[in-house]
C-alpha positions in Angstrom: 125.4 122.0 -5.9 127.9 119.4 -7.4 130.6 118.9 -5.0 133.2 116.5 -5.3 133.4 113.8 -3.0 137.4 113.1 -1.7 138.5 109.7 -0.6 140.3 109.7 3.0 143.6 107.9 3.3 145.0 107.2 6.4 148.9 108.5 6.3 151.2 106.9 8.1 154.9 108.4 9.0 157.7 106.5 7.9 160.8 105.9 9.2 163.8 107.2 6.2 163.7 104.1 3.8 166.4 105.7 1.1 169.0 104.2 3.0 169.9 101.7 0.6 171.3 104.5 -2.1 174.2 104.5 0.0 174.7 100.1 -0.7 175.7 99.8 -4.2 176.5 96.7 -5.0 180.4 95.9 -6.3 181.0 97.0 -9.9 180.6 93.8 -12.5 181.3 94.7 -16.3 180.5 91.5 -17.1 176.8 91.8 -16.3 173.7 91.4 -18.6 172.2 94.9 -19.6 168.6 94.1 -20.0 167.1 96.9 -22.3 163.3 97.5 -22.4 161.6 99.6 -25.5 158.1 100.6 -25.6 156.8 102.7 -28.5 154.6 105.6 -26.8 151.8 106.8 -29.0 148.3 106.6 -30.1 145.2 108.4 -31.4 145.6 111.6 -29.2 148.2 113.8 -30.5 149.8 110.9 -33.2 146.6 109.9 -35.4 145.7 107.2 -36.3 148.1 106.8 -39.5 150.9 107.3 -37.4 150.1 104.4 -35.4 149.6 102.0 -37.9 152.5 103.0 -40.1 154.8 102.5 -36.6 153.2 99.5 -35.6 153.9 97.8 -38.3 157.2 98.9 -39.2 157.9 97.5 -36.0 156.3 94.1 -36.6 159.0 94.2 -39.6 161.7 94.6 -37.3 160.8 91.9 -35.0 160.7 90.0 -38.8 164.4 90.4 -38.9 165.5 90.8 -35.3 164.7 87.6 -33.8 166.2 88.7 -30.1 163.9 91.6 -30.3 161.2 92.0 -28.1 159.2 95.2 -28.0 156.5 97.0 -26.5 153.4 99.4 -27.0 152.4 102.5 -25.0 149.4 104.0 -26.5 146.4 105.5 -24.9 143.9 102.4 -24.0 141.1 104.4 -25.7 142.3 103.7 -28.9 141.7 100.4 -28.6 138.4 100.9 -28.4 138.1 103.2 -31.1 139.9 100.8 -33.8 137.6 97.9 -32.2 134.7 100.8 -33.0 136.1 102.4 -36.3 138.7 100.0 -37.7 138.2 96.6 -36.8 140.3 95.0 -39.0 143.3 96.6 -37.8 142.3 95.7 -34.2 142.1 92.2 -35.6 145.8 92.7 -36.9 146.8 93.8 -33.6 145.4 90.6 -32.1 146.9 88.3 -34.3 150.8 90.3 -34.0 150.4 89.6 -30.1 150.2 86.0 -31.1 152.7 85.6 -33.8 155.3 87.3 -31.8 153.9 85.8 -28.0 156.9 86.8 -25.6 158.3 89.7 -28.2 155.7 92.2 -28.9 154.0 93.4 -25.2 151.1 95.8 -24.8 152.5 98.5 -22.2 148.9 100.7 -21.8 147.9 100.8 -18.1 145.7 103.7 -18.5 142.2 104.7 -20.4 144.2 108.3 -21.1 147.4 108.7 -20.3 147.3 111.4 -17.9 149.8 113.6 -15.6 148.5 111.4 -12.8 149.7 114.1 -9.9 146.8 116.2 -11.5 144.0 114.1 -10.9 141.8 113.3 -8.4 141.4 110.3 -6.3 138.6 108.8 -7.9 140.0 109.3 -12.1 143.4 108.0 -11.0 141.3 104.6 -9.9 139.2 104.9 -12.8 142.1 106.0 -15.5 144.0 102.1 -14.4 140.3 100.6 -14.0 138.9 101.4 -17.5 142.5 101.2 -18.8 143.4 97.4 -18.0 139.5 96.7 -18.9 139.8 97.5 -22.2 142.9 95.7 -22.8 141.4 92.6 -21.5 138.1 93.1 -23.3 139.8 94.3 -27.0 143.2 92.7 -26.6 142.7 89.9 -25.2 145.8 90.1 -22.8 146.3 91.5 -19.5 149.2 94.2 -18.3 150.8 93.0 -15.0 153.7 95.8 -14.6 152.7 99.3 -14.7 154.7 101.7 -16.4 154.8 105.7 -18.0 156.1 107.7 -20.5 155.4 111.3 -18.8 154.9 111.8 -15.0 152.6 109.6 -13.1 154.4 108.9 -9.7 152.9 109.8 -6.6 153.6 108.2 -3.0 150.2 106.6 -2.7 150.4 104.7 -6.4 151.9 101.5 -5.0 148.6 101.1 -2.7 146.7 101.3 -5.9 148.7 99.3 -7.6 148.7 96.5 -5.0 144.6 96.7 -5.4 144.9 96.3 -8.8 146.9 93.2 -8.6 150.5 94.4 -10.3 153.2 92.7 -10.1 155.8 95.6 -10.1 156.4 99.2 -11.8 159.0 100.7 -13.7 159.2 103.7 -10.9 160.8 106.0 -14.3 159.2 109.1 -15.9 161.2 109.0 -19.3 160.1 112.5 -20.7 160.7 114.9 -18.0 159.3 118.3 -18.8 156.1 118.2 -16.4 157.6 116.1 -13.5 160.2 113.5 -12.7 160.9 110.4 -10.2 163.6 110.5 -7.0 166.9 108.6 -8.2 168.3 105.4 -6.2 171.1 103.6 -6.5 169.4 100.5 -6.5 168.5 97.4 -9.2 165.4 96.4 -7.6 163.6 97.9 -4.5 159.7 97.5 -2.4 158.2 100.6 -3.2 155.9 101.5 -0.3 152.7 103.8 0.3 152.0 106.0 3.2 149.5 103.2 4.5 152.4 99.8 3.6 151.0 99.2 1.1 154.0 98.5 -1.4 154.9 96.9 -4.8 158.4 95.8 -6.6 159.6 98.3 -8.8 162.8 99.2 -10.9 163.8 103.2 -9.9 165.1 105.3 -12.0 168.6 105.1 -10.5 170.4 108.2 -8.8 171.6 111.0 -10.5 170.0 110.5 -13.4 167.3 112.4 -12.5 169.9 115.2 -11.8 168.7 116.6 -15.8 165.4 117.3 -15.1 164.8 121.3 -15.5 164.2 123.6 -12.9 161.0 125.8 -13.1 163.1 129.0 -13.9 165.5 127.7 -16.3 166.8 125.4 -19.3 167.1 121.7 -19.1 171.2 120.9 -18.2 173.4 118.7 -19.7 173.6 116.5 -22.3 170.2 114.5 -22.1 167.9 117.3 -22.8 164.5 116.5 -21.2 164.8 112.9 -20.7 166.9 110.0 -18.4 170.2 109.1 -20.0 169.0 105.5 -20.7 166.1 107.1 -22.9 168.1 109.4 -24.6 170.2 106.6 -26.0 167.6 103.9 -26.7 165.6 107.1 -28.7 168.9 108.5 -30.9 172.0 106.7 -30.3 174.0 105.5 -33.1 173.7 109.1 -34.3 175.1 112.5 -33.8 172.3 113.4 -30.8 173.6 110.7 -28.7 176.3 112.1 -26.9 176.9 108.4 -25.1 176.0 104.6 -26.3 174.9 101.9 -24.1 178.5 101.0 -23.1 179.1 104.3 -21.3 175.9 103.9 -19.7 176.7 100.3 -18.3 180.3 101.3 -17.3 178.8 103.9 -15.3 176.3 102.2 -13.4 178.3 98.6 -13.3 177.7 98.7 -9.4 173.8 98.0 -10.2 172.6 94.3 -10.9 170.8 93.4 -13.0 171.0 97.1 -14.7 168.1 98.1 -16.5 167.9 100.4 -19.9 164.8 101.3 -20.8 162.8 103.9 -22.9 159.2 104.6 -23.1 159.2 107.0 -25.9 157.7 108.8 -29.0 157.5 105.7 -31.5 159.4 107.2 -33.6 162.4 107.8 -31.8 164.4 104.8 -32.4 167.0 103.7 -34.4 167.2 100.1 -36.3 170.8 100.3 -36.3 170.8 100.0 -32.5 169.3 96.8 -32.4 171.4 95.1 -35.1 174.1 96.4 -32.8 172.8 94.7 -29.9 172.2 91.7 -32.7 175.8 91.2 -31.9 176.5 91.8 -28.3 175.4 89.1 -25.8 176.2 91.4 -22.8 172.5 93.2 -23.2 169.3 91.4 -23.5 165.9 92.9 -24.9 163.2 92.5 -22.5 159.3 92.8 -22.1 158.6 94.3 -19.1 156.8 91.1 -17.9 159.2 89.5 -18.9 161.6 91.5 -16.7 159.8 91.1 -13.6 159.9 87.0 -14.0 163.5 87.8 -13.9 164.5 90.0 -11.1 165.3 89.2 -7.9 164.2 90.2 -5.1 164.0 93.0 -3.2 166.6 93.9 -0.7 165.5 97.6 0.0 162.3 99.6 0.2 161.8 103.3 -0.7 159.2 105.5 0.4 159.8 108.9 -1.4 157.2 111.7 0.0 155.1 113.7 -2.4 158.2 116.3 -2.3 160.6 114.2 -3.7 158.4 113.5 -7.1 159.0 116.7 -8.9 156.2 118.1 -10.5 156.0 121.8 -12.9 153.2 122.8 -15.1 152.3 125.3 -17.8 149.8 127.2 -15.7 147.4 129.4 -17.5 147.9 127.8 -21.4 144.6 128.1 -23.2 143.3 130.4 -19.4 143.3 126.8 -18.0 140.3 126.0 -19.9 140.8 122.1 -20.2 141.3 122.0 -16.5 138.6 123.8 -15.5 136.2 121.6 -17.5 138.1 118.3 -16.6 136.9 119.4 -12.8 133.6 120.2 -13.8 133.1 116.9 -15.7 134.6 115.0 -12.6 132.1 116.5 -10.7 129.2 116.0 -12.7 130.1 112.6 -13.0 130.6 111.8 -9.6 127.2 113.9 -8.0 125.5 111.7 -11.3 126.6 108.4 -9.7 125.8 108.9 -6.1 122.5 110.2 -7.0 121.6 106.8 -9.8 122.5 104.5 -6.3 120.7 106.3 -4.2 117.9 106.4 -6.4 118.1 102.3 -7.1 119.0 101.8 -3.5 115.5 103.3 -2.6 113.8 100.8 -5.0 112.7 103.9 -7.5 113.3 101.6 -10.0 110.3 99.4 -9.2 108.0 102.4 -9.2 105.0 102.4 -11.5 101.8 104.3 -12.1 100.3 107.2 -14.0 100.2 109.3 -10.7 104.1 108.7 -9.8 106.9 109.1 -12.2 109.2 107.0 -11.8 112.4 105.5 -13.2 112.2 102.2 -14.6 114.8 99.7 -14.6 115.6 100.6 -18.2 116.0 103.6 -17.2 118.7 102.7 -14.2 120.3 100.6 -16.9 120.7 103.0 -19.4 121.9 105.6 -16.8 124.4 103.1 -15.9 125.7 102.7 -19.5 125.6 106.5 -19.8 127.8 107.1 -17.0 130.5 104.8 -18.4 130.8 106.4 -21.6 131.5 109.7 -19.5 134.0 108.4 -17.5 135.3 107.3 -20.7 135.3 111.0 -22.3 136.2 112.3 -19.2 139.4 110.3 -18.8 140.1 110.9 -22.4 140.0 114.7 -22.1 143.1 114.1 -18.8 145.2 112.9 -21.5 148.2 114.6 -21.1 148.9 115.6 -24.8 145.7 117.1 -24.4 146.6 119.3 -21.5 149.6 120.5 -22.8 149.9 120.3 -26.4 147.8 123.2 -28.2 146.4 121.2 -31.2 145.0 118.7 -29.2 142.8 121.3 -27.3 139.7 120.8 -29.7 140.1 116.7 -29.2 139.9 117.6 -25.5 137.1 120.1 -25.5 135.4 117.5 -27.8 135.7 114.8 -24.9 135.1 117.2 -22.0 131.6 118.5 -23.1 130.2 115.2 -24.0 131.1 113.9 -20.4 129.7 116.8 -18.9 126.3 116.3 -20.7 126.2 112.8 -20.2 126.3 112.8 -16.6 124.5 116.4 -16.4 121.5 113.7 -18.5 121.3 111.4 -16.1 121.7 113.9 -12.9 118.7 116.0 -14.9 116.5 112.2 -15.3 116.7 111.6 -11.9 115.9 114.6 -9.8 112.6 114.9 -12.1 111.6 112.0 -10.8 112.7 112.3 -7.5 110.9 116.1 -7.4 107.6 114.5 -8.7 107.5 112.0 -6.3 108.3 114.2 -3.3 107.6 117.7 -3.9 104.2 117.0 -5.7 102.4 119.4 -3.4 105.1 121.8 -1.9 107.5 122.1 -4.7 109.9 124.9 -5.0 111.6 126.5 -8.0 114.5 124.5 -7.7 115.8 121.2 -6.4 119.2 120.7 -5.1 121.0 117.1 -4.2 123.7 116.6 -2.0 126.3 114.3 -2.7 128.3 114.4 0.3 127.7 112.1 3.2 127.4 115.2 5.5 124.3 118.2 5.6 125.4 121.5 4.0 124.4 124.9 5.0 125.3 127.1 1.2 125.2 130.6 0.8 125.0 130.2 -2.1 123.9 127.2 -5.1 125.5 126.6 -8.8 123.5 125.3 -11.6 125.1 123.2 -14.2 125.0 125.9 -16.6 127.1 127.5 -13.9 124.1 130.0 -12.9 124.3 130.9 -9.1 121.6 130.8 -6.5 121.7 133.0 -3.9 120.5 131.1 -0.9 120.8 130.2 1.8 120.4 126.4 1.2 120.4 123.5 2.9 120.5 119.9 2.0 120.7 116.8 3.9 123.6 114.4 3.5 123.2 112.6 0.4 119.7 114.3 0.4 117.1 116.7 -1.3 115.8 120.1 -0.8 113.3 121.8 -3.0 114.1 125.6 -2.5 113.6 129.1 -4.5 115.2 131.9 -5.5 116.1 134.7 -3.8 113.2 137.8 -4.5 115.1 140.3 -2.8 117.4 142.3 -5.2 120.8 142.8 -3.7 121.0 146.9 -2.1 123.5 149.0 -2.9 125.5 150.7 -0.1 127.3 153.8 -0.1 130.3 152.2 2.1 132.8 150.0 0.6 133.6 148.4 4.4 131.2 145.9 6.0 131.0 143.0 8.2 130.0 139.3 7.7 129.4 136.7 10.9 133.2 136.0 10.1 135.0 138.9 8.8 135.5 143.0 8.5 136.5 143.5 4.7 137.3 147.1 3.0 137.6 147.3 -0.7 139.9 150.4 -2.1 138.6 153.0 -4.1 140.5 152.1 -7.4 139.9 148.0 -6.9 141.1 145.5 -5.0 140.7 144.5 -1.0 142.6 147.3 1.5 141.9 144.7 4.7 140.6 141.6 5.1 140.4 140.4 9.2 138.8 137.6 11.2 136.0 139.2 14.0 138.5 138.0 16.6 140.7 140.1 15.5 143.6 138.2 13.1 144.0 139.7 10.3 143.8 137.6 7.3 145.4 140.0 4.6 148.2 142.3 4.9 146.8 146.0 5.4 149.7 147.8 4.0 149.0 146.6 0.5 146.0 146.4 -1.8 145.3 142.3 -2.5 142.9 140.9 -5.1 144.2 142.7 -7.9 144.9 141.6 -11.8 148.7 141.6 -12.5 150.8 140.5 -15.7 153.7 141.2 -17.7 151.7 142.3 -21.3 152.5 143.0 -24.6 156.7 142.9 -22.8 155.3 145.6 -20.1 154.8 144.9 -16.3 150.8 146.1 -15.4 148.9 145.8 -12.5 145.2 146.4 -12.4 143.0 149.6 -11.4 139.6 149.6 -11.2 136.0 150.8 -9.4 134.2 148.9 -6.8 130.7 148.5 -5.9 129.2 146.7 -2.8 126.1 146.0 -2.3 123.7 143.8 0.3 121.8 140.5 -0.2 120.0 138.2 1.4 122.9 136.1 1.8 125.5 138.6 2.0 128.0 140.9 0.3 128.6 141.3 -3.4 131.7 143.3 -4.1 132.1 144.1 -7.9 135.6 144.9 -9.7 135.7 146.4 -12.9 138.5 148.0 -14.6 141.7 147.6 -16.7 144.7 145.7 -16.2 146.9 147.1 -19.2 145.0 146.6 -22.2 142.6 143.9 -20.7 139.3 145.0 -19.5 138.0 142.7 -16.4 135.8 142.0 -13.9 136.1 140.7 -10.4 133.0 139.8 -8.7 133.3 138.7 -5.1 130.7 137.1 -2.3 131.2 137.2 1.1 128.1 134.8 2.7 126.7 136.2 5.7 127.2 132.9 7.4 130.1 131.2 5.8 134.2 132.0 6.3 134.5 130.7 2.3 134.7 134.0 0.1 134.1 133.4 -3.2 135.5 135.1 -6.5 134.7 135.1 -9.6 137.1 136.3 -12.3 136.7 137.7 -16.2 138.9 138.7 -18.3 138.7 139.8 -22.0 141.4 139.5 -24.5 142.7 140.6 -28.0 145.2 138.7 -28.6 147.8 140.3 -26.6 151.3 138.6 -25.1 150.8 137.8 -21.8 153.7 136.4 -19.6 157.8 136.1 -19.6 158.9 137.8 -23.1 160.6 135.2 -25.0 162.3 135.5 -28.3 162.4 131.4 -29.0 159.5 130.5 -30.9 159.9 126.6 -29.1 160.1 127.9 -25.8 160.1 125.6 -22.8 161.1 127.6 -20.5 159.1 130.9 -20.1 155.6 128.8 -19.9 156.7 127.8 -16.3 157.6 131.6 -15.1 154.6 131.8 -13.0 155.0 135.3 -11.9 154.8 136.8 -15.2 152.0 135.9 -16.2 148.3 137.2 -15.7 147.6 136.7 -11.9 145.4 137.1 -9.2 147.5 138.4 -6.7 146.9 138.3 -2.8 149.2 139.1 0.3 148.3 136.6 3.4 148.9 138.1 6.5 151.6 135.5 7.6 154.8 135.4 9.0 157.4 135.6 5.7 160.3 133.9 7.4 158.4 131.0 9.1 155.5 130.4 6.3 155.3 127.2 4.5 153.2 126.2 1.4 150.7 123.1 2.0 149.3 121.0 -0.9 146.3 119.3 -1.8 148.0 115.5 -3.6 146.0 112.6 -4.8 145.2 111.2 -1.5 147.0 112.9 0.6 148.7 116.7 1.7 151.9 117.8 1.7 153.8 121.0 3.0 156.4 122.1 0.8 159.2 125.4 1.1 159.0 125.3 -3.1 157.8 128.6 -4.4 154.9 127.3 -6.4 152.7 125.8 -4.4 150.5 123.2 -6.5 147.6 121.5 -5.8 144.8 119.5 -7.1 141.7 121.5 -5.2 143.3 123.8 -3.3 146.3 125.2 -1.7 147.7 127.4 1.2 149.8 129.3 3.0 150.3 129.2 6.5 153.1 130.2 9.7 151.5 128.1 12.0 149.4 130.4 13.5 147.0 130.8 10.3 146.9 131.7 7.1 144.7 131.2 3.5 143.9 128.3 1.2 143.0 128.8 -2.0 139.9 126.8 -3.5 140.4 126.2 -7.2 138.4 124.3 -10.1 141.4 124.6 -12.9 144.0 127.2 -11.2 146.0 124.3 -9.4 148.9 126.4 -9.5 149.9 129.0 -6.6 152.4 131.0 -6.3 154.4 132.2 -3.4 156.7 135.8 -4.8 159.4 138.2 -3.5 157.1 140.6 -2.5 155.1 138.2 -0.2 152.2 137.6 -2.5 150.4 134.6 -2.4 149.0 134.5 -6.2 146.6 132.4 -8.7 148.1 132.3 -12.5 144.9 132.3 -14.7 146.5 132.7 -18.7 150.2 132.9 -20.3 150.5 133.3 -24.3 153.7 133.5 -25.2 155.5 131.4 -27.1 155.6 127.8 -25.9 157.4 124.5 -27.4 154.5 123.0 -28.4 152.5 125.8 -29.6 151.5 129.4 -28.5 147.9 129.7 -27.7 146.5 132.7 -28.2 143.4 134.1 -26.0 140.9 135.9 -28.5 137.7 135.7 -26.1 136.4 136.5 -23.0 137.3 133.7 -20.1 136.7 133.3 -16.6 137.7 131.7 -13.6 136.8 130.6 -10.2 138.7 130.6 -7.1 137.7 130.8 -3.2 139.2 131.9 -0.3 
């Protein structure tokens, strides 16, 4: 019954504002470089000895390089965990911030340091809420210029930002392996939202984005994974740095003032750079408040489109675990918090009595406090090191479950007392609320332990209903074709749907190929699944069960086609051994075959669209967007469509689709090949849950 709630954004077309990449201003090699480090690091991933023996190594250089100036990047949880667990060194921190007032910044703008493009509405707001909060509170000092490390640029951040009070962002993603910014040729432009909303910002300038890898093949050129600027400020002088700061300044001497910057690992940086720059009064080390005061202004405004911030993923690594339980956890948390101010706007705080069970204001309170802490968990477990590094996984289950029962605590508090107080007499076996500020008719009703209820069920908007069980046991049938209020469906005899149409007669699936079926490359060999179906009849519907093999895998696809409802829903298990599924690979540090989509293990389906005229549509943090790319990837759901009609996929964790050469329209649920930052290999059984 937990349903996330999404925000609705007004969009607004915009005229083409990238006109000003073609205004460069005249070339002046004379001009001050100002050059802006910020150590990236923290708890997640690092450790904690990691951070401390690189924070203070770096209060040592700022001992000896008295034009330094310097920043930190780390994950704002971990400022509450040292003021938690190691107090004294959250002390030290306080006291460097004042020793070295106008050298030594703090650069963490979010609780977790997510892929921002990946989450919803409502943990983007809380991720820069919680973040700047516990800066303030631990700190002591507030962050007025967001920044990033890895990707965090979508079109509707400057509206955010502008809520939040910034005074500009550095529009850069310095590591570019999961997504990447549009370049300008510009020193300082308005970056503007879909709804004008806009804030300054310094763009990563044009043509430097021109490195950032493809989703079939190897990084390019000489900078690797990275912008130029970061390259250098992470390895030059050594033999890695192909260029030093003076190329880059030559080459971009048409941009005043010309910025430098590198948000990167904290140990990736060279002292002998900035005894260099000790020397040289053509650059000029910079906080990134400090910057800002500085700049002047802008000239230009951008409004890049949710296509123009690139965006790839590693689809399937650990069967998409974490992001399936980051969904469920935002969830839980969010049904948890409309049903604690429903329940306090109704005054059942104030209720008392032996006869009625109520909650008292303690109890509100403490259901308040419980809810922060998961947020907090939750926004941890969105870290992106978690998401995509394998040895953070545990950290990130760790975080995940704990949100999950702390919210699923308060949600169970409340609805006991709400079913003693109103279902005293009539009760039923279960009780259902409805988060969303519209009634819902449900064929069927998930549990938190992820049990379903086969309905139907109905709930008011923001509203109760007490409701059973179904008694009827589902009824075999000897067909494998049958018809809901919506459709005509036909499984195949060996697995997988033969024909999917609307009642009116569009067909919604291609009826020359078999969709719904398990594909992969495995173990190095290409395999597609075979299987036996069963159908039977419920109350509420049609089950349609899948079993078979797909290779060496054994699986399970369960479908539900509601009597009443055009959403189909499937339900997806597969269990593993430990084989190689996806792109073979021979490099044990591979970065590229994790983002080969269609080798890995699949859901495959075939859209009855036109191939030629179809276009991919995109579900973005606050908005949609239609792209041509091939992988079509999107936070709840995505689709396919020629204008005519088509199918959207509804996802908890699979946020990647993928359009192939075939015309399949496919889901990638789990890759274990070799991977850069660690192969993770799938020993269990794990499922998924899409709908159609």
């Amino acid at each position: 019954m937990h349903i996330l709630v999404r925000a609705l954004v007004l969009v607004i077309v915009l005229a083409d504002a990238t006109s000003g990449r073609a205004q460069p201003s005249p070339p002046a090699t004379n001009a001050t470089c100002y050059v802006v480090s910020y150590d990236h690091g923290g708890l997640v991933l690092w450790g904690y000895d990691h951070f401390l023996e690189h924070f203070r190594d770096l209060n040592s250089w700022l001992d000896r390089h008295p034009k330094l100036r310097m920043g930190l990047d780390n994950e704002a949880w971990m400022y509450d965990w040292l003021g938690d667990n190691q107090p004294a060194v959250l002390g030290e921190m306080r006291q460097a911030l004042v020793k070295y007032e106008g050298r030594l910044a703090i650069g963490s703008c979010n609780y977790g340091q997510p892929l921002a493009a990946w989450l919803t509405e409502e943990s983007n707001i809380r991720q820069i809420g919680f973040g700047l909060e516990t800066v303030r509170e631990r700190l002591g000092c507030d962050v007025s210029v967001y920044s990033w490390s890895e990707h965090a640029g979508f079109p509707q951040l400057p509206q955010i930002l502008a809520g939040f009070g910034f005074r500009g962002v550095l529009m850069r993603t310095h590591y570019l392996m999961y997504g990447y910014c549009p370049g300008y040729d510009l020193p300082v432009a308005w970056w503007q939202a879909p709804d004008g909303s806009r804030v300054v910002c310094v763009p990563t300038y044009a043509h430097e984005e021109r490195q950032v890898p493809s989703h079939r093949a190897q990084p390019p050129g000489p900078f690797g994974l990275t912008t130029e600027d970061d390259w250098i400020l992470t390895r030059y002088p050594s033999g890695a740095a192909p260029q030093s700061l003076d190329a880059f300044r030559a080459r971009f001497a048409h941009i005043q003032p010309l910025v430098a910057s590198r948000i990167d690992d904290s140990g990736l940086k060279l002292e002998a750079l900035v005894s260099e720059l000790d020397l040289r009064s053509e650059y000029e080390w910079m906080t990134l408040d400090g910057l800002f005061a500085k700049l002047p202004a802008p000239k230009s405004t951008i409004a890049p489109s949710a296509e123009e911030f690139g965006t790839r993923m590693p689809w399937g690594y650990r069967g998409n675990e974490l992001f399936d339980l980051s969904r469920r956890a935002e969830t839980a948390v969010l049904t948890a918090e409309r049903l604690l101010a429903r329940t306090t706007a109704e005054g059942r705080g104030l209720v008392t009595g032996e006869k009625e069970k109520g909650v008292s204001p303690e109890q509100l309170r403490a259901g308040e406090q419980t809810l922060r802490q998961a947020w907090k968990d939750l926004l941890v477990g969105q870290h992106h090191d978690i998401q995509i590094v394998g040895r953070s996984g545990p950290m990130g289950r760790e975080h995940l479950l704990a949100s999950l029962d702390e919210s699923r605590s308060v949600i169970r508090t409340l609805i006991t007392a709400h079913t003693t107080r109103q279902f005293a007499e009539a009760m039923g076996e279960f009780t259902g609320f409805n988060p969303l500020p519209w009634p819902r008719t449900e064929g069927t009703a998930e549990l938190p332990d992820g049990t379903l209820i086969e309905g139907p069920v109905a709930t008011p908007a923001l509203g109760f209903a007490s409701f059973n069980s179904s008694t009827s046991p589902p009824v075999t049938q000897s067909g494998l074709r049958f018809a809901t209020d919506h459709y005509e469906a036909c499984f195949s005899t060996n697995g997988g749907l033969a024909w999917l149409t609307r009642l009116e007669g569009r067909r919604v699936l291609r009826p020359d190929t078999v969709s719904g079926r398990l594909a992969g490359v495995i173990d190095g060999l290409a395999c597609e699944g075979s299987g036996k179906v069963t159908v039977r009849r419920g109350p509420a519907g049609f089950h349609a069960e899948d079993t078979g093999k797909v290779g060496p895998l054994t699986y399970s696809v369960r479908w539900f086609f509601p009597q009443h409802s055009r959403r189909i829903e499937c339900r997806i298990a597969v269990r593993f051994n430990g084989e190689r599924i996806g792109a073979p690979t021979t490099q044990r540090n591979d970065s590229r075959s994790c983002f080969l989509h269609e080798e890995k293990l699949r859901l495959r389906l075939f859209p009855a669209v036109d191939a030629a005229g179809a276009f991919g549509i995109r579900d973005v943090p606050f908005g949609v967007s239609k792209t041509a790319r091939p992988y079509v990837e999107g936070i709840h759901w995505t689709a396919l469509a020629d204008g005519h009609g088509g199918l959207a996929l509804a996802n908890r964790g699979t946020m990647g689709s993928v359009r192939e050469s075939d015309g399949a329209f496919s889901v990638p649920l789990a890759f274990t090949t070799d991977y850069i930052w660690g192969a993770e290999i799938l020993c269990s059984q794990r499922e998924w849950t899409v709908a159609l």
